[in-house]
XYZ file of C-alpha atoms in Angstrom:
741
model
C -31.773 46.997 -121.315
C -29.905 43.896 -119.190
C -30.114 44.184 -115.441
C -27.561 45.734 -113.536
C -25.876 42.157 -112.267
C -25.925 40.623 -115.772
C -22.963 42.509 -117.415
C -20.469 41.900 -114.245
C -21.650 38.339 -115.048
C -20.950 38.002 -118.672
C -18.339 39.604 -118.045
C -16.963 36.898 -115.619
C -17.916 34.211 -118.058
C -15.580 35.906 -120.168
C -12.822 35.812 -117.885
C -13.238 32.476 -116.733
C -13.473 31.406 -120.553
C -10.053 33.330 -121.519
C -8.187 31.747 -118.004
C -9.714 27.985 -119.839
C -8.246 28.528 -123.547
C -5.058 29.949 -121.689
C -4.757 26.823 -119.407
C -5.499 24.498 -122.680
C -2.797 26.309 -124.754
C -0.006 26.312 -121.754
C -1.016 22.854 -120.369
C -2.962 20.674 -122.682
C 0.164 19.546 -124.341
C 1.364 18.307 -121.097
C -1.708 16.385 -120.705
C -1.649 15.081 -124.726
C 2.080 14.152 -124.118
C 0.834 12.244 -120.767
C -1.875 10.376 -123.029
C 0.704 8.915 -125.819
C 3.531 8.604 -123.377
C 0.895 6.079 -121.605
C 0.082 4.412 -125.158
C 3.851 4.138 -126.051
C 4.849 2.422 -122.802
C 1.934 -0.821 -123.515
C 3.728 -1.075 -126.180
C 6.566 -2.230 -124.089
C 10.052 -1.986 -124.355
C 12.005 -1.231 -128.234
C 9.272 0.897 -129.241
C 9.270 4.501 -130.045
C 6.869 6.819 -130.865
C 8.736 8.028 -134.001
C 10.505 7.566 -137.205
C 14.311 6.998 -136.397
C 15.849 8.493 -139.282
C 14.683 11.742 -140.690
C 13.155 12.491 -143.988
C 13.683 15.335 -147.217
C 10.296 16.295 -148.223
C 9.902 16.278 -152.152
C 10.977 20.345 -152.753
C 13.844 19.750 -150.457
C 12.537 22.536 -148.127
C 12.762 21.746 -144.081
C 9.742 21.461 -142.021
C 10.861 20.699 -138.341
C 13.558 18.523 -138.274
C 13.707 16.243 -141.732
C 15.482 13.014 -141.891
C 17.048 11.128 -144.751
C 14.157 7.827 -145.067
C 10.830 7.284 -144.194
C 7.864 9.399 -143.727
C 8.013 12.126 -141.413
C 5.096 12.194 -139.431
C 5.789 14.618 -136.389
C 9.033 16.305 -135.291
C 10.553 13.537 -134.040
C 14.056 14.816 -133.358
C 12.456 17.342 -130.837
C 10.622 15.010 -129.630
C 7.870 17.115 -128.268
C 6.137 14.637 -126.223
C 8.791 12.263 -125.292
C 9.908 12.746 -121.406
C 12.418 11.088 -121.570
C 14.205 11.839 -118.160
C 11.743 11.653 -116.674
C 11.052 7.440 -117.002
C 14.438 6.961 -115.060
C 15.769 7.845 -111.647
C 16.445 11.302 -110.637
C 20.636 11.150 -109.706
C 20.764 7.750 -111.892
C 24.474 7.329 -111.890
C 25.249 7.535 -115.641
C 28.678 5.161 -117.145
C 30.392 6.735 -120.030
C 33.136 5.480 -121.370
C 36.113 6.672 -123.488
C 39.411 5.496 -125.915
C 41.914 8.303 -125.825
C 45.209 7.979 -126.504
C 48.255 10.579 -126.596
C 48.689 13.860 -126.150
C 46.316 15.562 -128.815
C 43.314 13.121 -127.873
C 43.792 14.173 -124.506
C 43.207 17.855 -125.105
C 39.764 16.343 -127.327
C 38.654 14.922 -124.244
C 38.711 18.085 -121.918
C 36.324 19.515 -124.779
C 34.355 16.944 -124.262
C 33.698 16.655 -121.045
C 33.196 20.289 -120.359
C 29.980 20.306 -122.505
C 28.767 17.180 -121.378
C 29.367 18.164 -117.880
C 27.640 21.736 -118.333
C 24.423 20.155 -119.084
C 24.335 17.523 -117.047
C 22.005 16.730 -114.099
C 23.047 13.234 -112.960
C 26.363 12.082 -111.467
C 28.661 10.407 -114.367
C 31.194 7.618 -113.807
C 33.636 8.196 -116.558
C 35.275 4.439 -117.772
C 39.052 5.684 -119.695
C 40.690 3.228 -121.829
C 43.915 4.871 -122.640
C 47.624 4.677 -123.564
C 50.202 5.623 -120.584
C 50.599 8.946 -121.933
C 47.163 9.873 -121.806
C 46.292 8.298 -118.269
C 49.327 10.475 -117.264
C 47.542 13.328 -118.205
C 44.185 12.166 -117.368
C 44.370 11.246 -114.203
C 46.124 14.299 -112.956
C 43.637 16.664 -114.177
C 40.659 14.921 -112.953
C 42.851 14.419 -110.018
C 42.769 18.330 -109.278
C 39.924 19.142 -111.403
C 37.894 17.804 -108.209
C 34.538 18.175 -110.241
C 31.578 16.600 -107.730
C 29.611 13.374 -108.479
C 32.054 12.570 -111.086
C 33.903 8.826 -111.123
C 36.803 8.152 -112.867
C 37.431 4.252 -113.872
C 41.334 4.124 -115.926
C 41.881 0.814 -118.254
C 45.115 -0.219 -120.098
C 44.743 -0.079 -123.373
C 48.257 -2.729 -123.748
C 45.942 -5.542 -122.427
C 43.915 -5.451 -125.077
C 45.479 -4.833 -127.662
C 46.688 -7.986 -128.341
C 42.816 -9.209 -129.261
C 42.359 -6.704 -132.097
C 45.601 -6.591 -133.556
C 44.836 -9.452 -135.545
C 43.243 -7.459 -137.458
C 44.689 -5.567 -140.497
C 43.901 -1.769 -140.183
C 44.736 1.439 -142.724
C 42.499 3.296 -140.477
C 44.872 6.230 -138.854
C 43.790 5.262 -135.440
C 45.625 2.271 -135.538
C 44.802 -0.725 -132.721
C 43.024 1.750 -130.982
C 40.649 2.444 -133.235
C 39.903 -1.200 -132.779
C 39.247 -1.482 -128.963
C 35.718 -0.691 -129.178
C 35.019 -4.019 -129.992
C 36.507 -4.750 -127.375
C 34.671 -3.191 -124.187
C 32.166 -5.476 -123.216
C 35.951 -7.740 -121.730
C 37.354 -4.543 -120.752
C 34.847 -2.981 -118.806
C 33.785 -4.811 -114.851
C 32.010 -7.682 -115.713
C 28.896 -5.968 -113.122
C 28.445 -3.025 -115.909
C 25.408 -3.879 -117.937
C 24.823 -0.694 -119.844
C 27.503 1.804 -121.467
C 27.453 5.312 -123.147
C 30.886 5.127 -126.219
C 31.284 8.127 -127.383
C 34.602 9.655 -129.361
C 36.875 12.296 -128.209
C 36.044 14.374 -131.116
C 32.418 14.979 -130.196
C 30.587 17.903 -128.614
C 27.111 17.757 -126.063
C 24.588 20.594 -127.124
C 21.975 18.410 -124.211
C 22.165 17.195 -121.323
C 23.845 13.064 -121.532
C 20.555 11.727 -119.350
C 18.029 12.370 -122.911
C 20.818 9.929 -124.837
C 21.150 7.150 -121.881
C 17.132 7.326 -121.086
C 16.852 5.609 -124.247
C 18.502 1.776 -122.712
C 15.171 1.755 -121.357
C 13.245 1.226 -125.202
C 15.769 -1.643 -125.980
C 13.623 -4.287 -126.786
C 14.551 -7.936 -125.243
C 16.821 -8.511 -128.321
C 18.577 -5.186 -129.128
C 21.919 -4.621 -127.378
C 23.868 -1.967 -129.348
C 21.776 1.731 -130.032
C 23.095 3.926 -132.994
C 22.776 6.688 -135.063
C 22.631 5.911 -138.851
C 25.857 6.639 -141.046
C 25.480 10.324 -143.105
C 27.504 9.264 -145.815
C 27.070 6.832 -148.506
C 30.185 4.560 -148.032
C 28.844 1.456 -147.166
C 26.134 2.358 -150.482
C 29.058 1.268 -152.526
C 30.470 2.381 -156.268
C 32.033 5.326 -155.445
C 34.450 5.039 -157.398
C 36.414 2.034 -159.418
C 37.246 -0.904 -157.340
C 35.280 0.788 -154.256
C 34.829 -2.726 -151.803
C 33.488 -1.652 -148.438
C 32.150 -3.842 -145.815
C 28.897 -5.228 -145.750
C 26.887 -3.004 -144.183
C 23.003 -2.443 -143.932
C 21.465 0.124 -146.344
C 24.386 3.042 -144.825
C 25.092 1.354 -142.122
C 26.577 2.428 -138.899
C 28.985 4.564 -137.530
C 31.068 3.836 -134.180
C 33.530 5.818 -134.787
C 35.908 5.885 -137.824
C 36.525 9.018 -140.542
C 37.991 8.002 -143.736
C 39.848 10.535 -145.508
C 41.091 9.836 -149.139
C 42.889 12.579 -151.306
C 42.520 15.383 -148.600
C 38.703 15.506 -149.374
C 36.605 13.109 -146.494
C 34.065 12.630 -148.424
C 33.252 9.020 -147.461
C 32.013 7.919 -144.790
C 32.111 9.915 -141.528
C 31.565 8.416 -138.202
C 28.966 9.072 -135.244
C 31.213 8.238 -132.164
C 28.092 7.548 -130.009
C 27.174 4.131 -128.764
C 24.634 2.774 -126.776
C 25.776 -0.711 -125.331
C 23.778 -3.283 -123.295
C 27.298 -4.728 -121.916
C 25.419 -7.624 -120.209
C 23.205 -9.434 -123.594
C 26.293 -8.976 -125.442
C 28.424 -11.599 -122.889
C 26.441 -13.279 -122.872
C 25.193 -13.213 -126.160
C 28.905 -14.469 -127.161
C 29.914 -10.664 -128.862
C 33.551 -12.039 -128.540
C 33.407 -14.937 -131.000
C 30.489 -13.342 -132.621
C 32.701 -10.167 -133.870
C 35.389 -11.862 -134.294
C 33.757 -15.046 -136.789
C 32.535 -12.292 -138.705
C 36.468 -9.934 -138.951
C 37.559 -13.510 -139.781
C 35.888 -14.969 -142.732
C 35.452 -11.205 -143.772
C 39.066 -10.647 -144.231
C 39.670 -13.874 -146.296
C 38.186 -11.284 -149.317
C 38.555 -7.791 -147.425
C 42.062 -7.952 -147.050
C 41.608 -5.095 -144.766
C 39.451 -2.299 -142.210
C 39.248 1.088 -144.057
C 36.872 1.651 -140.921
C 38.663 0.050 -138.341
C 35.747 -1.881 -135.539
C 32.726 0.191 -137.572
C 33.313 -1.889 -140.468
C 33.742 -4.748 -138.046
C 30.294 -3.922 -136.044
C 28.151 -3.202 -139.480
C 29.263 -6.120 -140.920
C 27.908 -7.661 -137.576
C 24.424 -6.024 -137.596
C 24.528 -7.071 -141.168
C 24.469 -10.685 -140.094
C 22.518 -9.760 -136.889
C 19.936 -7.077 -137.553
C 17.724 -7.662 -134.366
C 20.949 -6.378 -132.100
C 20.431 -2.606 -132.976
C 18.050 0.337 -131.730
C 18.437 2.889 -134.158
C 19.145 6.493 -132.109
C 17.549 9.880 -133.642
C 20.212 11.488 -135.972
C 20.216 14.101 -133.755
C 22.098 12.839 -131.248
C 24.520 12.472 -133.812
C 25.292 14.780 -136.036
C 28.043 14.594 -138.477
C 29.836 17.237 -139.709
C 31.985 16.699 -143.002
C 32.395 18.024 -146.320
C 29.577 15.510 -148.200
C 27.396 14.106 -145.139
C 24.071 14.794 -145.074
C 23.448 15.982 -141.839
C 21.864 18.560 -142.806
C 18.692 17.676 -142.641
C 19.095 16.338 -139.197
C 18.002 19.598 -137.830
C 16.221 22.836 -139.118
C 17.192 24.612 -135.428
C 19.146 24.547 -132.895
C 16.825 23.012 -130.312
C 17.088 20.191 -132.074
C 20.807 19.468 -132.219
C 21.663 17.630 -128.991
C 25.238 15.758 -130.288
C 27.647 17.516 -132.300
C 30.402 15.121 -134.098
C 33.459 16.252 -135.606
C 34.707 13.965 -137.579
C 36.243 15.231 -140.291
C 40.179 15.529 -140.669
C 39.528 19.307 -141.103
C 37.550 19.348 -137.783
C 37.222 23.298 -137.630
C 37.864 24.000 -141.105
C 34.405 21.448 -142.515
C 32.501 22.704 -145.655
C 29.053 23.053 -143.779
C 26.528 25.854 -144.169
C 26.099 26.413 -140.678
C 29.724 25.770 -139.599
C 30.107 29.445 -137.707
C 27.479 28.023 -135.080
C 28.539 24.192 -135.079
C 32.504 26.635 -134.632
C 31.198 29.047 -132.116
C 29.339 25.818 -130.120
C 32.671 23.760 -129.680
C 35.444 27.209 -129.244
C 32.395 28.472 -126.147
C 33.256 24.608 -124.469
C 37.283 24.634 -125.643
C 37.483 28.123 -124.049
C 35.547 28.041 -121.021
C 36.458 27.789 -117.473
C 37.196 24.391 -116.304
C 37.079 25.895 -112.784
C 32.733 26.752 -112.537
C 32.523 23.436 -113.487
C 33.266 22.576 -110.427
C 29.716 22.597 -108.647
C 27.613 19.995 -106.622
C 24.514 18.833 -108.958
C 20.966 20.152 -106.772
C 19.376 17.022 -105.591
C 22.373 15.136 -106.380
C 24.157 15.406 -102.740
C 28.200 13.776 -103.144
C 28.062 10.725 -102.646
C 31.762 8.653 -101.128
C 32.796 6.032 -103.337
C 33.549 2.907 -102.832
C 36.698 1.967 -101.198
C 38.461 0.257 -104.162
C 37.577 4.025 -106.256
C 40.330 6.425 -107.245
C 40.483 9.193 -104.699
C 39.970 12.079 -106.934
C 36.164 10.349 -107.857
C 34.278 13.140 -105.473
C 34.592 16.750 -105.037
C 36.904 18.247 -101.826
C 38.300 16.173 -99.726
C 37.148 16.861 -96.002
C 40.068 18.515 -94.690
C 40.676 20.517 -97.403
C 36.576 21.787 -97.505
C 37.082 22.764 -93.593
C 40.231 24.380 -94.267
C 38.370 26.865 -96.205
C 35.803 26.806 -94.105
C 38.344 27.894 -91.154
C 39.105 31.470 -93.219
C 38.601 34.277 -92.379
C 37.435 36.801 -95.300
C 38.566 39.510 -92.283
C 42.205 39.339 -92.010
C 44.180 41.248 -94.421
C 46.421 37.957 -95.142
C 43.035 36.276 -96.491
C 43.740 35.894 -99.906
C 47.005 34.416 -99.365
C 45.609 31.752 -96.674
C 42.974 31.394 -99.533
C 45.215 31.024 -102.754
C 47.801 28.441 -100.714
C 44.643 26.117 -99.921
C 43.664 26.895 -103.856
C 43.364 23.253 -106.211
C 45.414 24.079 -109.358
C 43.130 22.314 -111.880
C 47.207 20.872 -114.231
C 46.854 19.412 -117.769
C 50.376 18.013 -118.075
C 52.436 17.521 -121.075
C 49.976 19.679 -122.992
C 51.556 19.277 -126.209
C 53.446 16.020 -127.378
C 56.442 15.102 -126.215
C 59.585 12.865 -127.648
C 62.525 12.672 -125.816
C 65.419 11.388 -126.259
C 66.478 8.431 -122.950
C 68.342 10.542 -120.847
C 72.401 10.275 -120.782
C 73.196 9.916 -116.581
C 74.627 13.079 -116.218
C 71.608 14.910 -118.588
C 69.695 18.179 -117.927
C 65.964 19.656 -117.518
C 65.768 23.553 -117.343
C 63.012 24.078 -115.315
C 61.177 27.263 -114.989
C 57.497 28.464 -115.301
C 55.709 31.052 -116.744
C 51.910 33.555 -117.325
C 51.074 34.800 -121.185
C 52.813 38.224 -120.057
C 56.039 36.061 -120.562
C 55.567 33.874 -123.508
C 57.559 36.010 -125.880
C 60.309 34.660 -123.840
C 60.090 31.513 -125.278
C 61.946 31.339 -128.484
C 65.220 32.741 -126.731
C 64.799 30.875 -124.347
C 64.486 27.484 -126.724
C 67.695 29.212 -129.044
C 69.880 29.475 -126.013
C 69.314 25.943 -124.341
C 69.532 23.153 -126.772
C 68.253 20.574 -124.111
C 65.063 19.484 -122.122
C 63.141 21.589 -120.746
C 60.116 21.356 -118.006
C 57.637 24.319 -118.077
C 55.033 25.374 -116.165
C 52.281 27.330 -117.855
C 49.681 29.740 -115.187
C 46.952 30.047 -117.853
C 43.048 30.436 -118.433
C 41.545 27.958 -120.223
C 41.375 30.356 -122.976
C 44.842 31.579 -122.823
C 45.289 27.932 -123.642
C 44.513 28.231 -127.312
C 46.117 31.341 -127.929
C 49.156 30.065 -126.541
C 49.141 26.581 -128.531
C 48.590 29.037 -131.715
C 51.626 30.780 -130.448
C 53.671 27.778 -130.790
C 51.731 26.405 -133.603
C 53.007 29.769 -135.811
C 56.845 29.414 -134.430
C 59.616 28.050 -136.193
C 61.427 27.509 -133.286
C 58.541 26.266 -130.779
C 57.309 24.026 -133.208
C 61.187 22.646 -134.499
C 61.112 21.527 -130.789
C 59.953 18.083 -129.423
C 61.818 17.842 -125.718
C 59.976 20.984 -124.227
C 57.834 19.995 -121.957
C 54.994 22.480 -121.601
C 52.394 21.596 -118.457
C 49.327 24.243 -118.124
C 48.475 25.051 -114.611
C 45.125 27.035 -115.012
C 44.726 30.615 -113.312
C 42.714 30.834 -110.536
C 43.235 32.727 -107.504
C 43.996 36.968 -107.077
C 48.187 36.093 -106.283
C 50.673 34.069 -108.727
C 51.275 30.429 -107.274
C 54.613 30.279 -107.955
C 56.587 27.516 -105.724
C 53.725 25.113 -107.121
C 54.233 25.982 -110.720
C 58.027 24.815 -110.216
C 56.723 22.043 -108.204
C 54.201 20.907 -111.414
C 57.591 21.790 -113.834
C 60.256 19.894 -111.415
C 58.085 16.405 -110.933
C 57.753 15.931 -114.504
C 61.619 16.737 -115.309
C 62.736 13.452 -116.876
C 66.853 13.676 -116.913
C 68.758 12.883 -113.231
C 69.284 16.197 -112.972
C 67.009 20.149 -112.764
C 68.463 23.591 -113.726
C 66.207 25.756 -111.920
C 65.621 28.680 -113.297
C 63.346 31.294 -114.244
C 62.058 32.439 -117.460
C 63.599 35.514 -117.950
C 66.719 34.450 -117.764
C 68.852 33.346 -121.008
C 71.435 30.708 -119.951
C 75.378 30.733 -121.913
C 74.574 29.350 -125.010
C 77.146 26.876 -123.792
C 75.070 26.588 -120.415
C 73.536 22.234 -121.504
C 76.704 20.932 -122.849
C 78.781 22.271 -119.483
C 76.747 21.106 -116.945
C 76.592 17.843 -118.595
C 80.428 17.811 -118.617
C 80.905 19.734 -115.110
C 78.316 16.715 -113.444
C 80.551 13.860 -114.993
C 83.312 15.764 -113.785
C 82.294 16.355 -110.440
C 81.124 12.615 -109.851
C 78.000 13.830 -108.774
C 76.250 10.423 -109.222
C 77.595 9.077 -105.893
C 75.353 10.100 -102.279
C 76.994 13.295 -102.506
C 74.081 16.101 -101.737
C 76.144 19.425 -104.114
C 74.158 22.196 -105.626
C 76.096 23.986 -108.368
C 75.007 27.649 -108.871
C 74.915 29.364 -112.298
C 75.669 32.921 -111.379
C 73.476 35.191 -112.742
C 73.666 38.207 -114.260
C 71.445 41.273 -115.479
C 71.026 43.993 -118.399
C 69.475 47.152 -118.382
C 68.772 46.692 -122.357
C 66.295 45.510 -124.161
C 68.744 44.179 -126.541
C 71.937 42.904 -125.621
C 74.720 41.253 -127.520
C 74.755 38.328 -126.067
C 78.288 37.316 -124.959
C 79.445 34.043 -126.072
C 82.121 33.302 -123.370
C 82.903 34.316 -120.077
C 85.710 36.485 -121.227
C 82.999 38.591 -123.017
C 80.328 38.907 -120.755
C 83.494 39.839 -118.432
C 83.964 42.712 -121.267
C 79.865 44.052 -120.880
C 79.619 43.843 -116.958
C 83.651 45.683 -116.804
C 81.828 48.721 -119.731
C 78.250 49.122 -117.583
C 76.684 46.623 -120.264
C 75.976 43.934 -117.715
C 75.873 44.123 -114.137
C 75.220 41.290 -110.908
C 71.511 40.470 -110.376
C 70.312 42.695 -108.745
C 73.346 44.608 -107.103
C 70.985 48.288 -107.225
C 67.970 46.513 -104.901
C 68.016 43.060 -103.380
C 72.521 42.734 -103.707
C 71.882 39.847 -100.501
C 70.517 37.190 -103.128
C 73.321 36.502 -104.201
C 76.717 38.277 -102.371
C 76.872 34.781 -101.214
C 77.993 33.396 -104.874
C 81.196 35.613 -104.219
C 81.582 37.971 -107.907
C 84.707 38.838 -107.820
C 86.472 35.031 -106.757
C 84.229 34.233 -109.539
C 85.765 36.553 -111.857
C 89.635 34.171 -111.155
C 88.150 31.089 -110.855
C 88.772 28.599 -112.828
C 87.454 25.935 -110.989
C 84.684 25.236 -109.075
C 84.774 26.824 -105.672
C 82.096 26.244 -102.533
C 80.747 28.910 -100.919
C 78.616 29.013 -97.415
C 75.211 29.529 -97.425
C 73.673 33.276 -95.918
C 70.506 34.970 -94.777
C 68.499 36.148 -98.135
C 70.338 33.639 -100.584
C 68.800 32.919 -103.425
C 70.982 31.408 -106.139
C 70.248 29.962 -109.699
C 71.539 26.300 -109.044
C 71.609 22.149 -110.357
C 70.557 20.017 -107.884
C 69.352 16.207 -108.108
C 65.833 15.648 -109.490
C 64.532 14.502 -106.035
C 66.143 17.350 -104.318
C 63.317 19.421 -101.720
C 59.630 20.899 -102.967
C 59.336 24.128 -103.154
C 57.180 25.522 -100.003
C 53.855 26.214 -101.677
C 52.470 28.571 -98.961
C 54.598 31.575 -100.463
C 52.822 32.497 -103.026
C 53.175 36.302 -104.634
C 56.147 38.072 -104.904
C 58.702 37.410 -102.326
C 61.127 34.823 -100.869
C 59.614 31.854 -102.353
C 63.410 31.249 -103.787
C 64.920 31.991 -100.465
C 63.432 29.568 -98.459
C 64.086 26.521 -100.895
C 67.949 27.412 -100.382
C 67.110 27.305 -96.710
C 65.698 23.968 -96.902
C 68.656 22.801 -99.386
C 71.293 24.026 -96.586
C 69.175 21.980 -93.987
C 69.160 18.873 -95.421
C 73.290 19.460 -96.217
C 73.763 20.396 -99.483
C 76.802 21.991 -100.072
C 77.220 24.662 -102.562
C 79.832 24.767 -105.621
C 79.835 27.329 -107.787
C 80.755 26.944 -111.137
C 83.537 29.343 -112.472
C 82.091 28.807 -116.538
C 78.702 29.147 -115.970
C 76.491 32.142 -116.339
C 72.573 33.431 -117.251
C 71.592 36.521 -117.689
C 68.527 38.032 -116.623
C 66.284 40.150 -119.130
C 64.443 43.236 -118.350
C 60.360 43.291 -118.694
C 57.547 45.564 -117.353
C 57.042 44.283 -113.098
C 54.233 42.080 -112.547
C 51.552 42.824 -110.243
C 53.009 40.654 -107.552
C 56.029 42.981 -107.718
C 54.245 46.168 -107.961
C 51.676 45.277 -104.913
C 54.848 44.207 -102.254
C 56.198 48.035 -103.193
C 53.359 49.458 -102.586
C 51.183 47.968 -99.752
C 52.569 47.540 -96.933
C 49.730 45.058 -95.804
C 50.791 42.936 -98.488
C 54.363 42.947 -97.175
C 53.109 41.998 -93.834
C 51.069 38.828 -95.102
C 54.913 37.851 -96.329
C 56.979 38.357 -93.243
C 53.957 35.849 -91.515
C 54.834 33.266 -93.989
C 58.764 33.675 -93.142
C 57.353 33.592 -89.318
C 55.429 29.984 -90.482
C 58.185 28.680 -92.506
C 60.543 29.076 -89.085
C 58.178 27.432 -86.854
C 57.843 24.191 -89.456
C 61.831 24.807 -89.566
C 62.322 24.180 -86.485
C 59.539 21.158 -85.621
C 61.519 19.155 -88.507
C 64.868 19.990 -87.544
C 65.263 20.735 -83.796
C 68.017 22.733 -82.777
C 70.278 22.999 -86.207
C 67.384 25.593 -88.098
C 68.128 27.875 -84.807
C 70.631 29.687 -87.273
C 68.196 30.025 -89.923
C 66.370 31.935 -87.545
C 68.979 34.174 -86.295
C 70.656 34.910 -89.573
C 66.930 36.176 -90.643
C 67.218 38.394 -87.113
C 70.158 39.736 -88.032
C 69.353 40.286 -91.402
C 66.154 42.822 -90.460
C 68.496 44.584 -87.894
C 71.468 45.329 -90.902
C 68.552 46.412 -92.995
């Protein structure tokens, strides 16, 4: 029989043994990793503790992360014992370069950046080599996105095209597909390292893990690349197939070849690590030019743009390259070996949609990849406006662009001073909100405008999208439209346009997306975005639920020319507004037909029953008989639809939601001494629709109306400061209208 204390001692020993075993399983791996890491560091730069390209077992079954060549000694792609991030300084600024040209490529950049921002834990500096179109889009986007700890620098692609324009290239990317060759020249001379990315990739991991591979470059290595996951560079894919020289399967820099509708041959990596300092010292420009000139004597052209030339140089100088694990560029096209790079989702680092088919590519895991891509495509970019924990945003250098940091101190202070208990808090917050803006969301192809040309300017949200087709049938001229959408709604809008024969046939309609944020509709901010992007001398300031007369576009141009408005004369041409109570209307083709419908009770003057003072100064009785333009005087609450020069005053963006947004603009025009001329043959008709949420709140909430009144008072105070005694008439007129109401 054991002594009484013996069982307790045995139990305590057993518990201690159990804790030691648990600790071994939990922490033993980390100790082993630490031991291995010390050994790897002792090997010096360039040493990597695993085979870089995967191997397919003889039975074809994936175990862990398989590879394309070589023996798999352990699960290299997941890098279980490679704490790469720990090897770099915390909060180190990472540099990323992207070549981007055109409208569609600009949209792709946004999805790429979203995925990068989602996982990143480091400050980023984006170096964007763009054409004029992409710069206009992305400069505005990043300026309004205001993501903390992100700097953006732009480089004019046109300045570097002459360095590659002599190279014959059959790839669809044209000259832009060759510009990665000149990045050591194009980027700042003090920039030593950069990650170069294609626009069609999606990150599934922190980009800092990729940046950490720079620490493994040997003294002579200058370029980090993933091996090509197709057999293009092996040759003999068809009769007379002569690819450019490459090491084995070669490496990928960002080109994709499509033959006969099948992207069967050469997917691209889209991910490059460049030691720019070493490339410059080694004479990179001379190196690639000499190689390209020599090979073009026999090969006549490049098929895969810069990828061919990169591979030819590496073939002659294999010591330049560090081979990266293929999980850092899983290349999705119909006939690649990408499936051998991974066995589970945790393996994935970067997904590359390097097929012309994009999301329609054939891959047994394509649904998983597609869902990952769609997650970031429709992800709310506003949620990425977040500070990095432990990495406070630093003010950018004086030479940097102003959008390279987060919200300005003035804006932060204004937001901090808002009182959430204030009844008008929503109005104040909405006015101060900085909305992300994506200009020219779809391709635009405008013909050179004439001196008297007119752009229709309007704004809309998702619930008015159905008005676009009818509007396009009524107005053949250029349009500048601002759309208030969420990230997900932009994709619905894109599909709507692509499915519409009417909309997809129009190339002179500019769609500008203002991303939704806040509870109230920023109507005047939307108008200002659309107005600022109009490219003609004159603009017709309309609303999306109005259909202009079929002949209005031509009539306005003729009237502007006839009235000689190109002089210093300030004129606002008034287009009389009417409304139909019927969803279906036999639209009048002339003034005579409109008057007949008016007399028959099928049409009415706009808002005659609820807001007659808004259009009463137009003098519809006089318009019925008019044969020539006539002048009318401003009156309180007047809000006609007008044609004005593009340089006209902007709308007051403090007016959000419903009420007085156009009225304030007409007051501003009058204060700047615009004369109002009513056109005798012009008309536009409001089509019925369900009331908006904002107008419902206006009608039902006294507090809402009180806040609107407060905005009016602020507006008049500002008028007095800017125009002095001349502004007194507006306050007097407003007070008189209140007393007569």
